[in-house]
Short mmCIF file of C-alpha atoms in Angstrom, two decimals:
data_model
loop_
_atom_site.label_atom_id
_atom_site.label_comp_id
_atom_site.label_asym_id
_atom_site.label_seq_id
_atom_site.Cartn_x
_atom_site.Cartn_y
_atom_site.Cartn_z
CA UNK A 1 -6.55 -81.20 2.33
CA UNK A 2 -7.22 -83.64 -0.49
CA UNK A 3 -9.41 -83.76 -3.55
CA UNK A 4 -10.06 -86.91 -5.51
CA UNK A 5 -11.60 -86.99 -8.95
CA UNK A 6 -12.34 -89.71 -11.45
CA UNK A 7 -11.83 -89.72 -15.22
CA UNK A 8 -14.70 -87.60 -16.47
CA UNK A 9 -14.20 -87.41 -20.21
CA UNK A 10 -17.44 -89.26 -20.94
CA UNK A 11 -19.39 -89.24 -17.70
CA UNK A 12 -20.11 -86.86 -14.80
CA UNK A 13 -17.18 -86.84 -12.39
CA UNK A 14 -17.49 -88.00 -8.83
CA UNK A 15 -15.76 -85.39 -6.71
CA UNK A 16 -14.89 -86.10 -3.12
CA UNK A 17 -13.57 -83.19 -1.06
CA UNK A 18 -12.36 -83.78 2.46
CA UNK A 19 -13.86 -81.67 5.22
CA UNK A 20 -10.53 -79.90 5.89
CA UNK A 21 -9.90 -78.12 2.61
CA UNK A 22 -8.47 -74.80 1.40
CA UNK A 23 -9.25 -73.83 -2.18
CA UNK A 24 -6.07 -71.80 -2.72
CA UNK A 25 -3.86 -74.55 -1.31
CA UNK A 26 -5.45 -77.05 -3.68
CA UNK A 27 -5.07 -74.83 -6.75
CA UNK A 28 -1.43 -74.02 -5.94
CA UNK A 29 -0.10 -77.31 -4.57
CA UNK A 30 -0.87 -79.32 -7.71
CA UNK A 31 1.85 -77.49 -9.70
CA UNK A 32 5.03 -78.57 -7.91
CA UNK A 33 6.23 -80.39 -11.05
CA UNK A 34 5.65 -77.36 -13.32
CA UNK A 35 7.05 -74.57 -11.12
CA UNK A 36 8.95 -73.02 -14.03
CA UNK A 37 6.01 -72.99 -16.43
CA UNK A 38 4.24 -69.68 -17.10
CA UNK A 39 0.95 -69.42 -15.25
CA UNK A 40 -0.07 -65.82 -16.09
CA UNK A 41 0.90 -63.30 -18.76
CA UNK A 42 0.03 -59.60 -18.76
CA UNK A 43 -1.11 -58.95 -22.35
CA UNK A 44 -0.11 -55.28 -22.18
CA UNK A 45 3.30 -55.33 -20.46
CA UNK A 46 4.30 -58.90 -21.31
CA UNK A 47 5.06 -59.61 -17.64
CA UNK A 48 5.04 -63.33 -16.88
CA UNK A 49 4.44 -65.15 -13.62
CA UNK A 50 5.40 -68.81 -13.26
CA UNK A 51 3.48 -71.32 -11.18
CA UNK A 52 6.34 -71.38 -8.72
CA UNK A 53 6.38 -67.60 -8.38
CA UNK A 54 2.59 -67.58 -8.00
CA UNK A 55 2.76 -70.07 -5.13
CA UNK A 56 5.61 -68.23 -3.37
CA UNK A 57 4.10 -64.76 -3.67
CA UNK A 58 0.65 -65.97 -2.61
CA UNK A 59 2.13 -67.64 0.46
CA UNK A 60 4.22 -64.58 1.33
CA UNK A 61 1.17 -62.36 1.00
CA UNK A 62 -0.87 -64.71 3.21
CA UNK A 63 1.81 -64.55 5.91
CA UNK A 64 2.04 -60.75 5.55
CA UNK A 65 -1.72 -60.47 6.10
CA UNK A 66 -1.28 -62.28 9.41
CA UNK A 67 1.57 -59.93 10.37
CA UNK A 68 -0.76 -56.99 9.79
CA UNK A 69 -3.51 -58.38 11.95
CA UNK A 70 -5.95 -59.82 9.43
CA UNK A 71 -7.67 -62.72 11.15
CA UNK A 72 -9.42 -65.66 9.45
CA UNK A 73 -12.92 -64.76 8.21
CA UNK A 74 -12.13 -61.04 8.08
CA UNK A 75 -12.83 -59.48 4.68
CA UNK A 76 -10.72 -57.55 2.18
CA UNK A 77 -12.18 -55.89 -0.90
CA UNK A 78 -10.21 -56.43 -4.13
CA UNK A 79 -10.64 -53.65 -6.68
CA UNK A 80 -7.81 -54.50 -9.05
CA UNK A 81 -7.03 -54.54 -12.75
CA UNK A 82 -6.47 -57.94 -14.36
CA UNK A 83 -2.70 -58.32 -13.95
CA UNK A 84 -0.67 -61.18 -12.43
CA UNK A 85 -1.00 -59.41 -9.06
CA UNK A 86 -4.74 -60.25 -9.01
CA UNK A 87 -4.37 -64.03 -8.55
CA UNK A 88 -1.54 -63.48 -6.03
CA UNK A 89 -3.80 -61.26 -3.92
CA UNK A 90 -6.90 -63.43 -4.26
CA UNK A 91 -5.16 -66.73 -3.49
CA UNK A 92 -3.04 -65.18 -0.75
CA UNK A 93 -6.16 -64.02 1.05
CA UNK A 94 -7.69 -67.49 0.84
CA UNK A 95 -4.50 -69.18 2.08
CA UNK A 96 -4.69 -66.93 5.14
CA UNK A 97 -8.38 -67.72 5.69
CA UNK A 98 -9.20 -64.09 4.86
CA UNK A 99 -12.24 -63.66 2.61
CA UNK A 100 -11.57 -61.65 -0.58
CA UNK A 101 -14.52 -59.62 -1.87
CA UNK A 102 -13.94 -59.20 -5.60
CA UNK A 103 -15.27 -55.86 -6.83
CA UNK A 104 -16.20 -54.66 -10.28
CA UNK A 105 -13.56 -52.07 -11.20
CA UNK A 106 -16.00 -50.02 -13.28
CA UNK A 107 -18.43 -49.16 -10.51
CA UNK A 108 -18.96 -45.72 -9.03
CA UNK A 109 -17.76 -44.26 -5.73
CA UNK A 110 -21.33 -44.61 -4.45
CA UNK A 111 -21.29 -48.35 -5.26
CA UNK A 112 -17.93 -48.85 -3.54
CA UNK A 113 -19.18 -46.97 -0.49
CA UNK A 114 -22.15 -49.34 -0.22
CA UNK A 115 -20.05 -52.48 -0.74
CA UNK A 116 -17.36 -51.51 1.76
CA UNK A 117 -19.94 -50.73 4.42
CA UNK A 118 -22.13 -53.74 3.60
CA UNK A 119 -19.22 -56.23 3.68
CA UNK A 120 -17.58 -54.51 6.67
CA UNK A 121 -14.27 -54.98 4.90
CA UNK A 122 -11.23 -54.34 7.07
CA UNK A 123 -8.93 -53.94 4.10
CA UNK A 124 -8.98 -52.59 0.56
CA UNK A 125 -6.65 -53.91 -2.15
CA UNK A 126 -6.77 -51.42 -5.00
CA UNK A 127 -4.79 -50.77 -8.17
CA UNK A 128 -3.03 -47.41 -8.21
CA UNK A 129 -4.98 -46.43 -11.34
CA UNK A 130 -8.29 -46.99 -9.54
CA UNK A 131 -7.62 -45.27 -6.21
CA UNK A 132 -9.44 -42.12 -7.34
CA UNK A 133 -12.77 -43.94 -7.22
CA UNK A 134 -12.37 -44.14 -3.43
CA UNK A 135 -11.85 -40.40 -2.85
CA UNK A 136 -13.86 -39.30 0.16
CA UNK A 137 -14.38 -42.85 1.44
CA UNK A 138 -11.04 -43.69 3.03
CA UNK A 139 -10.97 -42.72 6.67
CA UNK A 140 -14.77 -42.39 6.71
CA UNK A 141 -15.72 -46.08 7.02
CA UNK A 142 -15.30 -47.37 10.56
CA UNK A 143 -14.38 -50.97 9.68
CA UNK A 144 -11.86 -50.10 6.94
CA UNK A 145 -8.47 -49.79 8.60
CA UNK A 146 -5.91 -50.76 5.91
CA UNK A 147 -5.45 -49.75 2.26
CA UNK A 148 -3.04 -51.80 0.14
CA UNK A 149 -2.18 -50.20 -3.20
CA UNK A 150 -1.01 -52.32 -6.13
CA UNK A 151 1.65 -50.53 -8.18
CA UNK A 152 1.65 -47.75 -5.60
CA UNK A 153 3.29 -44.47 -6.51
CA UNK A 154 4.95 -42.76 -3.47
CA UNK A 155 2.66 -39.76 -3.79
CA UNK A 156 -0.41 -42.03 -3.82
CA UNK A 157 0.38 -43.44 -0.39
CA UNK A 158 1.42 -40.03 0.93
CA UNK A 159 -1.93 -38.53 -0.09
CA UNK A 160 -4.07 -41.15 1.60
CA UNK A 161 -5.76 -40.15 4.89
CA UNK A 162 -3.81 -40.70 8.09
CA UNK A 163 -6.83 -42.51 9.54
CA UNK A 164 -5.97 -45.65 7.53
CA UNK A 165 -2.85 -47.79 7.42
CA UNK A 166 -1.21 -47.41 3.98
CA UNK A 167 0.83 -50.15 2.32
CA UNK A 168 2.25 -50.94 -1.09
CA UNK A 169 1.29 -54.41 -2.32
CA UNK A 170 4.73 -55.60 -3.47
CA UNK A 171 6.61 -54.38 -0.38
CA UNK A 172 3.93 -56.02 1.74
CA UNK A 173 4.10 -59.47 0.17
CA UNK A 174 7.89 -59.34 0.15
CA UNK A 175 7.94 -58.89 3.94
CA UNK A 176 5.96 -62.08 4.43
CA UNK A 177 7.82 -65.32 5.04
CA UNK A 178 7.89 -67.95 2.32
CA UNK A 179 7.30 -70.74 4.86
CA UNK A 180 4.06 -72.58 4.06
CA UNK A 181 1.20 -71.84 6.43
CA UNK A 182 -2.37 -72.52 5.37
CA UNK A 183 -5.35 -71.52 7.47
CA UNK A 184 -7.22 -74.60 8.74
CA UNK A 185 -10.32 -73.94 6.67
CA UNK A 186 -13.11 -76.37 5.78
CA UNK A 187 -14.77 -77.11 2.46
CA UNK A 188 -17.95 -75.48 3.76
CA UNK A 189 -16.26 -72.31 5.06
CA UNK A 190 -16.94 -69.01 3.32
CA UNK A 191 -14.10 -68.57 0.81
CA UNK A 192 -14.85 -65.44 -1.25
CA UNK A 193 -17.66 -63.05 -2.12
CA UNK A 194 -18.82 -61.69 -5.44
CA UNK A 195 -21.22 -58.78 -5.62
CA UNK A 196 -24.00 -59.07 -8.17
CA UNK A 197 -23.96 -56.50 -10.94
CA UNK A 198 -26.73 -54.44 -9.36
CA UNK A 199 -28.20 -53.83 -12.82
CA UNK A 200 -31.72 -53.79 -11.38
CA UNK A 201 -31.05 -52.54 -7.84
CA UNK A 202 -28.57 -52.59 -4.96
CA UNK A 203 -25.68 -55.07 -5.47
CA UNK A 204 -25.99 -58.27 -3.44
CA UNK A 205 -23.01 -59.84 -1.66
CA UNK A 206 -23.00 -63.46 -2.88
CA UNK A 207 -21.13 -65.80 -0.52
CA UNK A 208 -19.25 -68.78 -1.99
CA UNK A 209 -17.53 -71.70 -0.25
CA UNK A 210 -14.04 -73.19 -0.55
CA UNK A 211 -15.41 -76.18 -2.49
CA UNK A 212 -17.10 -74.14 -5.20
CA UNK A 213 -14.21 -73.23 -7.51
CA UNK A 214 -12.97 -76.77 -7.88
CA UNK A 215 -16.48 -78.08 -8.45
CA UNK A 216 -17.01 -75.74 -11.40
CA UNK A 217 -13.58 -76.65 -12.78
CA UNK A 218 -14.15 -80.39 -12.52
CA UNK A 219 -17.78 -80.38 -13.65
CA UNK A 220 -17.62 -77.83 -16.47
CA UNK A 221 -14.07 -76.92 -17.51
CA UNK A 222 -12.68 -80.43 -17.89
CA UNK A 223 -15.61 -82.31 -19.49
CA UNK A 224 -17.25 -79.48 -21.46
CA UNK A 225 -14.35 -77.26 -22.56
CA UNK A 226 -11.85 -80.09 -22.41
CA UNK A 227 -9.30 -77.79 -20.78
CA UNK A 228 -5.82 -79.27 -20.42
CA UNK A 229 -2.29 -78.31 -19.44
CA UNK A 230 -1.27 -77.51 -23.02
CA UNK A 231 -3.96 -74.82 -23.39
CA UNK A 232 -3.39 -71.09 -23.36
CA UNK A 233 -6.60 -69.38 -22.25
CA UNK A 234 -7.81 -65.79 -22.61
CA UNK A 235 -10.97 -64.38 -21.07
CA UNK A 236 -12.44 -61.05 -22.09
CA UNK A 237 -14.61 -61.29 -18.96
CA UNK A 238 -12.65 -59.88 -16.03
CA UNK A 239 -11.60 -61.83 -12.94
CA UNK A 240 -14.03 -59.94 -10.69
CA UNK A 241 -16.89 -61.44 -12.72
CA UNK A 242 -18.01 -64.99 -11.75
CA UNK A 243 -17.62 -66.07 -15.38
CA UNK A 244 -14.14 -64.54 -15.61
CA UNK A 245 -12.97 -65.96 -12.27
CA UNK A 246 -13.46 -69.49 -13.53
CA UNK A 247 -12.17 -68.75 -17.03
CA UNK A 248 -8.98 -67.02 -15.99
CA UNK A 249 -8.14 -68.45 -12.58
CA UNK A 250 -9.70 -71.65 -11.24
CA UNK A 251 -9.99 -73.48 -14.59
CA UNK A 252 -6.40 -73.01 -15.78
CA UNK A 253 -5.03 -73.55 -12.26
CA UNK A 254 -6.97 -76.81 -12.05
CA UNK A 255 -4.93 -78.31 -14.92
CA UNK A 256 -1.81 -76.14 -15.23
CA UNK A 257 -2.80 -74.14 -18.33
CA UNK A 258 -1.40 -70.67 -19.06
CA UNK A 259 -3.66 -67.60 -18.75
CA UNK A 260 -3.41 -64.35 -20.69
CA UNK A 261 -4.72 -61.39 -18.68
CA UNK A 262 -5.85 -58.10 -20.20
CA UNK A 263 -5.81 -55.19 -17.71
CA UNK A 264 -7.52 -52.78 -20.08
CA UNK A 265 -11.01 -52.71 -21.55
CA UNK A 266 -11.61 -55.63 -23.98
CA UNK A 267 -12.16 -53.55 -27.13
CA UNK A 268 -11.90 -55.39 -30.47
CA UNK A 269 -8.41 -54.00 -31.20
CA UNK A 270 -6.93 -55.10 -27.85
CA UNK A 271 -8.67 -58.48 -27.97
CA UNK A 272 -7.47 -59.27 -31.48
CA UNK A 273 -3.97 -58.13 -30.54
CA UNK A 274 -3.89 -60.59 -27.61
CA UNK A 275 -5.37 -63.39 -29.72
CA UNK A 276 -2.66 -62.92 -32.33
CA UNK A 277 0.31 -62.20 -30.07
CA UNK A 278 -0.20 -64.94 -27.48
CA UNK A 279 -2.08 -67.50 -29.60
CA UNK A 280 -4.59 -68.70 -26.99
CA UNK A 281 -6.40 -71.93 -27.78
CA UNK A 282 -9.43 -71.16 -25.58
CA UNK A 283 -11.22 -67.81 -25.76
CA UNK A 284 -14.02 -66.85 -23.40
CA UNK A 285 -16.24 -64.01 -24.58
CA UNK A 286 -19.71 -62.49 -24.31
CA UNK A 287 -22.27 -61.99 -27.10
CA UNK A 288 -21.79 -58.24 -27.48
CA UNK A 289 -18.04 -58.72 -27.88
CA UNK A 290 -18.35 -61.53 -30.43
CA UNK A 291 -20.67 -59.27 -32.44
CA UNK A 292 -18.20 -56.37 -32.24
CA UNK A 293 -15.27 -58.60 -33.24
CA UNK A 294 -17.12 -59.88 -36.30
CA UNK A 295 -18.09 -56.34 -37.29
CA UNK A 296 -14.53 -55.04 -36.97
CA UNK A 297 -13.18 -54.27 -40.46
CA UNK A 298 -9.67 -55.04 -39.17
CA UNK A 299 -10.53 -58.54 -37.97
CA UNK A 300 -7.70 -60.97 -38.72
CA UNK A 301 -8.13 -64.10 -40.84
CA UNK A 302 -8.53 -67.57 -39.36
CA UNK A 303 -4.88 -68.46 -40.03
CA UNK A 304 -3.70 -65.63 -37.74
CA UNK A 305 -5.31 -67.23 -34.67
CA UNK A 306 -4.91 -70.57 -32.90
CA UNK A 307 -8.36 -71.10 -31.40
CA UNK A 308 -9.75 -74.57 -30.80
CA UNK A 309 -12.86 -73.58 -28.79
CA UNK A 310 -14.69 -70.49 -27.57
CA UNK A 311 -17.37 -70.00 -24.93
CA UNK A 312 -20.03 -67.37 -24.41
CA UNK A 313 -22.10 -66.42 -21.36
CA UNK A 314 -23.60 -63.38 -19.67
CA UNK A 315 -26.47 -63.24 -22.15
CA UNK A 316 -27.84 -65.69 -24.69
CA UNK A 317 -25.77 -65.80 -27.88
CA UNK A 318 -27.73 -64.87 -31.03
CA UNK A 319 -27.64 -67.80 -33.45
CA UNK A 320 -26.45 -65.65 -36.34
CA UNK A 321 -23.39 -64.49 -34.37
CA UNK A 322 -22.47 -68.09 -33.60
CA UNK A 323 -22.84 -69.17 -37.21
CA UNK A 324 -20.80 -66.24 -38.52
CA UNK A 325 -18.01 -66.84 -36.01
CA UNK A 326 -17.73 -70.53 -36.87
CA UNK A 327 -17.79 -69.76 -40.59
CA UNK A 328 -15.00 -67.19 -40.26
CA UNK A 329 -12.76 -68.78 -37.60
CA UNK A 330 -13.55 -72.47 -37.96
CA UNK A 331 -14.22 -73.07 -34.26
CA UNK A 332 -17.43 -73.34 -32.30
CA UNK A 333 -18.74 -71.05 -29.59
CA UNK A 334 -20.16 -73.05 -26.69
CA UNK A 335 -23.01 -70.84 -25.52
CA UNK A 336 -24.02 -71.43 -21.91
CA UNK A 337 -25.70 -69.88 -18.93
CA UNK A 338 -24.29 -69.40 -15.46
CA UNK A 339 -24.79 -66.86 -12.73
CA UNK A 340 -23.05 -65.14 -9.86
CA UNK A 341 -25.17 -67.35 -7.58
CA UNK A 342 -24.01 -70.61 -9.24
CA UNK A 343 -20.47 -69.27 -9.86
CA UNK A 344 -20.19 -70.56 -13.41
CA UNK A 345 -21.95 -72.27 -16.30
CA UNK A 346 -24.44 -75.04 -15.51
CA UNK A 347 -26.24 -75.32 -18.88
CA UNK A 348 -24.14 -75.43 -22.05
CA UNK A 349 -23.70 -76.54 -25.62
CA UNK A 350 -21.07 -79.20 -26.31
CA UNK A 351 -18.31 -79.32 -28.89
CA UNK A 352 -19.53 -81.13 -31.99
CA UNK A 353 -23.16 -80.91 -30.81
CA UNK A 354 -23.70 -77.16 -30.86
CA UNK A 355 -27.18 -75.94 -31.74
CA UNK A 356 -26.89 -72.20 -32.20
CA UNK A 357 -29.94 -70.43 -30.86
CA UNK A 358 -30.06 -72.73 -27.82
CA UNK A 359 -28.17 -72.73 -24.52
CA UNK A 360 -27.54 -76.45 -24.80
CA UNK A 361 -28.05 -79.11 -22.16
CA UNK A 362 -27.34 -79.39 -18.40
CA UNK A 363 -23.69 -79.65 -17.37
CA UNK A 364 -22.99 -83.04 -15.72
CA UNK A 365 -23.42 -82.72 -11.96
CA UNK A 366 -26.21 -80.11 -12.24
CA UNK A 367 -29.96 -80.56 -12.43
CA UNK A 368 -32.30 -78.05 -14.05
CA UNK A 369 -36.06 -77.72 -14.26
CA UNK A 370 -38.59 -75.27 -15.68
CA UNK A 371 -41.40 -74.03 -13.44
CA UNK A 372 -44.52 -72.39 -14.88
CA UNK A 373 -46.20 -69.35 -13.33
CA UNK A 374 -48.72 -71.59 -11.52
CA UNK A 375 -45.94 -73.72 -9.97
CA UNK A 376 -46.16 -76.87 -12.10
CA UNK A 377 -43.12 -78.31 -13.86
CA UNK A 378 -43.17 -77.49 -17.55
CA UNK A 379 -43.50 -80.02 -20.34
CA UNK A 380 -41.66 -79.93 -23.68
CA UNK A 381 -42.17 -76.60 -25.44
CA UNK A 382 -43.79 -74.88 -22.46
CA UNK A 383 -42.12 -71.73 -21.15
CA UNK A 384 -41.15 -71.49 -17.51
CA UNK A 385 -38.57 -70.15 -15.06
CA UNK A 386 -35.24 -71.96 -15.13
CA UNK A 387 -34.19 -73.36 -11.75
CA UNK A 388 -30.91 -75.17 -11.06
CA UNK A 389 -29.52 -77.48 -8.41
CA UNK A 390 -25.79 -78.12 -8.09
CA UNK A 391 -22.78 -78.15 -5.76
CA UNK A 392 -21.55 -74.61 -6.52
CA UNK A 393 -24.66 -72.70 -5.38
CA UNK A 394 -23.89 -69.74 -3.12
CA UNK A 395 -25.06 -70.11 0.45
CA UNK A 396 -26.72 -66.69 0.74
CA UNK A 397 -26.79 -63.02 -0.06
CA UNK A 398 -25.00 -61.28 2.77
CA UNK A 399 -27.24 -59.26 5.05
CA UNK A 400 -30.26 -59.80 2.77
CA UNK A 401 -32.45 -62.53 4.21
CA UNK A 402 -35.57 -61.86 2.12
CA UNK A 403 -33.81 -62.06 -1.24
CA UNK A 404 -31.86 -65.08 -0.04
CA UNK A 405 -35.09 -66.94 0.71
CA UNK A 406 -36.56 -65.96 -2.64
CA UNK A 407 -33.56 -67.05 -4.74
CA UNK A 408 -32.26 -70.08 -2.80
CA UNK A 409 -35.30 -72.33 -2.39
CA UNK A 410 -34.01 -75.49 -0.74
CA UNK A 411 -31.75 -77.32 -3.17
CA UNK A 412 -33.01 -75.19 -6.07
CA UNK A 413 -31.69 -71.79 -7.11
CA UNK A 414 -34.04 -69.57 -9.08
CA UNK A 415 -32.34 -68.04 -12.11
CA UNK A 416 -34.98 -65.46 -13.03
CA UNK A 417 -34.65 -66.58 -16.67
CA UNK A 418 -37.44 -67.93 -18.85
CA UNK A 419 -36.71 -71.00 -20.96
CA UNK A 420 -38.27 -73.75 -23.03
CA UNK A 421 -36.86 -77.24 -23.59
CA UNK A 422 -37.27 -79.39 -26.70
CA UNK A 423 -37.66 -83.15 -27.05
CA UNK A 424 -33.86 -83.56 -27.35
CA UNK A 425 -33.20 -81.81 -24.05
CA UNK A 426 -31.88 -78.57 -25.54
CA UNK A 427 -32.89 -75.44 -23.66
CA UNK A 428 -33.79 -72.20 -25.45
CA UNK A 429 -33.67 -68.82 -23.76
CA UNK A 430 -36.87 -66.77 -23.66
CA UNK A 431 -35.71 -63.74 -21.69
CA UNK A 432 -35.49 -62.55 -18.12
CA UNK A 433 -38.71 -63.01 -16.18
CA UNK A 434 -38.99 -59.21 -15.94
CA UNK A 435 -38.45 -58.87 -19.71
CA UNK A 436 -41.13 -61.27 -20.98
CA UNK A 437 -43.95 -59.66 -22.95
CA UNK A 438 -47.57 -60.71 -23.17
CA UNK A 439 -48.99 -59.61 -26.52
CA UNK A 440 -52.68 -60.35 -27.11
CA UNK A 441 -52.54 -62.68 -24.13
CA UNK A 442 -49.64 -64.73 -25.55
CA UNK A 443 -46.08 -64.75 -24.19
CA UNK A 444 -43.53 -63.24 -26.56
CA UNK A 445 -39.84 -63.77 -25.94
CA UNK A 446 -37.92 -60.54 -26.55
CA UNK A 447 -34.82 -62.61 -27.23
CA UNK A 448 -36.59 -64.47 -30.05
CA UNK A 449 -37.43 -61.14 -31.70
CA UNK A 450 -33.89 -59.88 -31.12
CA UNK A 451 -32.43 -63.05 -32.66
CA UNK A 452 -34.57 -62.52 -35.76
CA UNK A 453 -33.42 -58.90 -36.13
CA UNK A 454 -29.79 -59.96 -35.66
CA UNK A 455 -29.99 -61.91 -38.93
CA UNK A 456 -30.51 -58.65 -40.84
CA UNK A 457 -27.17 -57.71 -42.44
CA UNK A 458 -27.31 -54.09 -41.21
CA UNK A 459 -27.95 -54.86 -37.52
CA UNK A 460 -25.08 -54.94 -35.01
CA UNK A 461 -27.01 -55.02 -31.72
CA UNK A 462 -30.64 -54.88 -30.70
CA UNK A 463 -32.77 -54.86 -27.56
CA UNK A 464 -36.51 -55.50 -27.54
CA UNK A 465 -38.73 -54.31 -24.68
CA UNK A 466 -42.41 -53.79 -24.08
CA UNK A 467 -44.07 -50.45 -24.74
CA UNK A 468 -47.71 -49.44 -24.33
CA UNK A 469 -49.72 -48.26 -27.29
CA UNK A 470 -52.36 -45.53 -27.14
CA UNK A 471 -54.85 -48.08 -25.76
CA UNK A 472 -52.47 -49.10 -22.95
CA UNK A 473 -51.69 -52.50 -24.52
CA UNK A 474 -48.18 -53.96 -24.50
CA UNK A 475 -46.42 -54.37 -27.85
CA UNK A 476 -42.74 -54.99 -28.75
CA UNK A 477 -40.45 -52.04 -29.36
CA UNK A 478 -36.91 -52.45 -30.73
CA UNK A 479 -33.81 -50.35 -30.05
CA UNK A 480 -31.35 -50.98 -32.88
CA UNK A 481 -27.63 -50.26 -33.32
CA UNK A 482 -26.50 -50.50 -36.95
CA UNK A 483 -23.14 -51.71 -38.22
CA UNK A 484 -20.80 -48.93 -39.33
CA UNK A 485 -21.81 -47.64 -42.74
CA UNK A 486 -25.05 -49.63 -42.89
CA UNK A 487 -28.70 -48.83 -42.13
CA UNK A 488 -32.24 -50.02 -42.75
CA UNK A 489 -35.70 -48.55 -42.44
CA UNK A 490 -38.21 -49.49 -39.76
CA UNK A 491 -40.50 -50.90 -42.45
CA UNK A 492 -37.69 -53.08 -43.82
CA UNK A 493 -36.96 -54.43 -40.35
CA UNK A 494 -40.64 -55.12 -39.66
CA UNK A 495 -40.93 -57.13 -42.86
CA UNK A 496 -37.73 -58.99 -41.97
CA UNK A 497 -39.17 -60.14 -38.64
CA UNK A 498 -42.57 -60.97 -40.12
CA UNK A 499 -40.88 -63.25 -42.64
CA UNK A 500 -39.41 -65.36 -39.80
CA UNK A 501 -41.80 -65.18 -36.84
CA UNK A 502 -45.52 -65.24 -36.09
CA UNK A 503 -47.10 -61.92 -37.18
CA UNK A 504 -47.97 -60.69 -33.67
CA UNK A 505 -44.30 -60.80 -32.59
CA UNK A 506 -42.91 -58.07 -34.84
CA UNK A 507 -41.83 -54.76 -33.21
CA UNK A 508 -44.41 -52.00 -33.69
CA UNK A 509 -41.82 -49.26 -33.12
CA UNK A 510 -38.12 -48.88 -33.80
CA UNK A 511 -35.63 -46.48 -32.29
CA UNK A 512 -32.21 -46.27 -33.90
CA UNK A 513 -29.46 -45.53 -31.34
CA UNK A 514 -25.68 -45.23 -31.28
CA UNK A 515 -25.30 -47.63 -28.31
CA UNK A 516 -27.36 -49.66 -25.86
CA UNK A 517 -27.11 -49.20 -22.07
CA UNK A 518 -25.04 -51.99 -20.54
CA UNK A 519 -23.63 -53.16 -17.25
CA UNK A 520 -19.87 -53.24 -16.73
CA UNK A 521 -19.95 -56.92 -17.70
CA UNK A 522 -21.62 -56.27 -21.04
CA UNK A 523 -25.23 -57.19 -20.26
CA UNK A 524 -27.84 -55.00 -21.90
CA UNK A 525 -29.84 -53.07 -19.29
CA UNK A 526 -33.30 -53.50 -20.76
CA UNK A 527 -34.90 -52.09 -17.63
CA UNK A 528 -33.45 -48.69 -18.53
CA UNK A 529 -35.06 -48.91 -21.95
CA UNK A 530 -38.39 -49.93 -20.42
CA UNK A 531 -38.44 -46.91 -18.11
CA UNK A 532 -38.00 -44.59 -21.08
CA UNK A 533 -41.25 -45.76 -22.67
CA UNK A 534 -44.56 -44.02 -22.23
CA UNK A 535 -47.76 -44.46 -24.19
CA UNK A 536 -46.85 -44.37 -27.87
CA UNK A 537 -49.32 -42.91 -30.32
#
């Protein structure tokens, strides 16, 4: 199982993956010479896991899965906090040819019920602190036969239904032999699933191949981030998230970097504590978090941190947030766009060439295009749907043929995002296709209006959606969250936007709120705000 890659510091890498290939084997086997180096650190407990321990525990867990009857291509749901046990479980499954289905830990019992039934998972790997979310499900799903509890308390296992086999994670991996045994998988075999956020409907099981993690690492992490063995990386995005999986697992394992994991919610206090205590050089965040960190009155000075580069994804980064971060911490944020379907970022800014307010240029190895509503390819300055072609595209949505055909159109994957491109090849986000507004017959990007409002000193967060006036015509409406201790009037905010944008783009109405509705991964749920709007007098 071999992977060859060329020097790709200045040009797109040529990656050749043999047909017989196992992603976990590749990511583990390359660290024989650094077995004693720390691979993962738990930011809360301080627990450390070396590369050697990671490889041994993953292999033991893989062999234990075989002992307990898990065959290749069977599926196990992972609903686990971000601790060093997460990569052991995920990689152990893949070594055994078992397909891990990474689940968002913040979902509801109803969501987990759907995902367990939809994936037909035979096993559930769950952190002891999260087992309550599965009350009423265990023993009721025909395919689910084994529950493996991470950090299991004796009473937890005792209280689980007799209809399922109950195991503690550590005792289970310890019973597995250390002898190497890798399932004879292929590069094009299903490797793992990620469920979409379900922010606009039922979550979709997105199926990724063994080759996909290393492609994103070699095409994005090395040439764009410049990740190397000496880096310490910290991702606020969790491992169950496509963005976080690359940030905290496949990217550092590709080169032998050390990863700091945060099991708890990434609030400003816990994030700043990890940034100061463990001195990561690479920090992966999302726009809402960068805004909250900058607004935190307890934010540390630049000298307290050791950052060389940051990245942002999930939503477009407001230009003002990027400029403020660079001014305060002296390092750039590389804003980019990826998706669950493409696994990671395929369009990104570059160090030293950042243009805040844009999403940058295509990542080497990926092609992008913009398609107008009538199907023609857009010219410079014309808004259209962003479509991408690249080697990490998922092969399908499980058990959802119609949506698969709609999203995966031949070599092109439809993003559902509206963009424009300038003469220099920089792409600028316009909004989700569902979010775009037509005001007086002209497209208005809600993100452009939001970016303008974000430059007001009192504004912390904002979401702009369409609302109908008394005549039934669509106009922009803004939901605004103010910074602590600050405020502004609607008239002040209107004048602020009018001073920066064309007059027809300003919000006609403002609603001041304490918080905006968001998904578990921090994306603003604008569809919830749209459904609240009726005709406004």
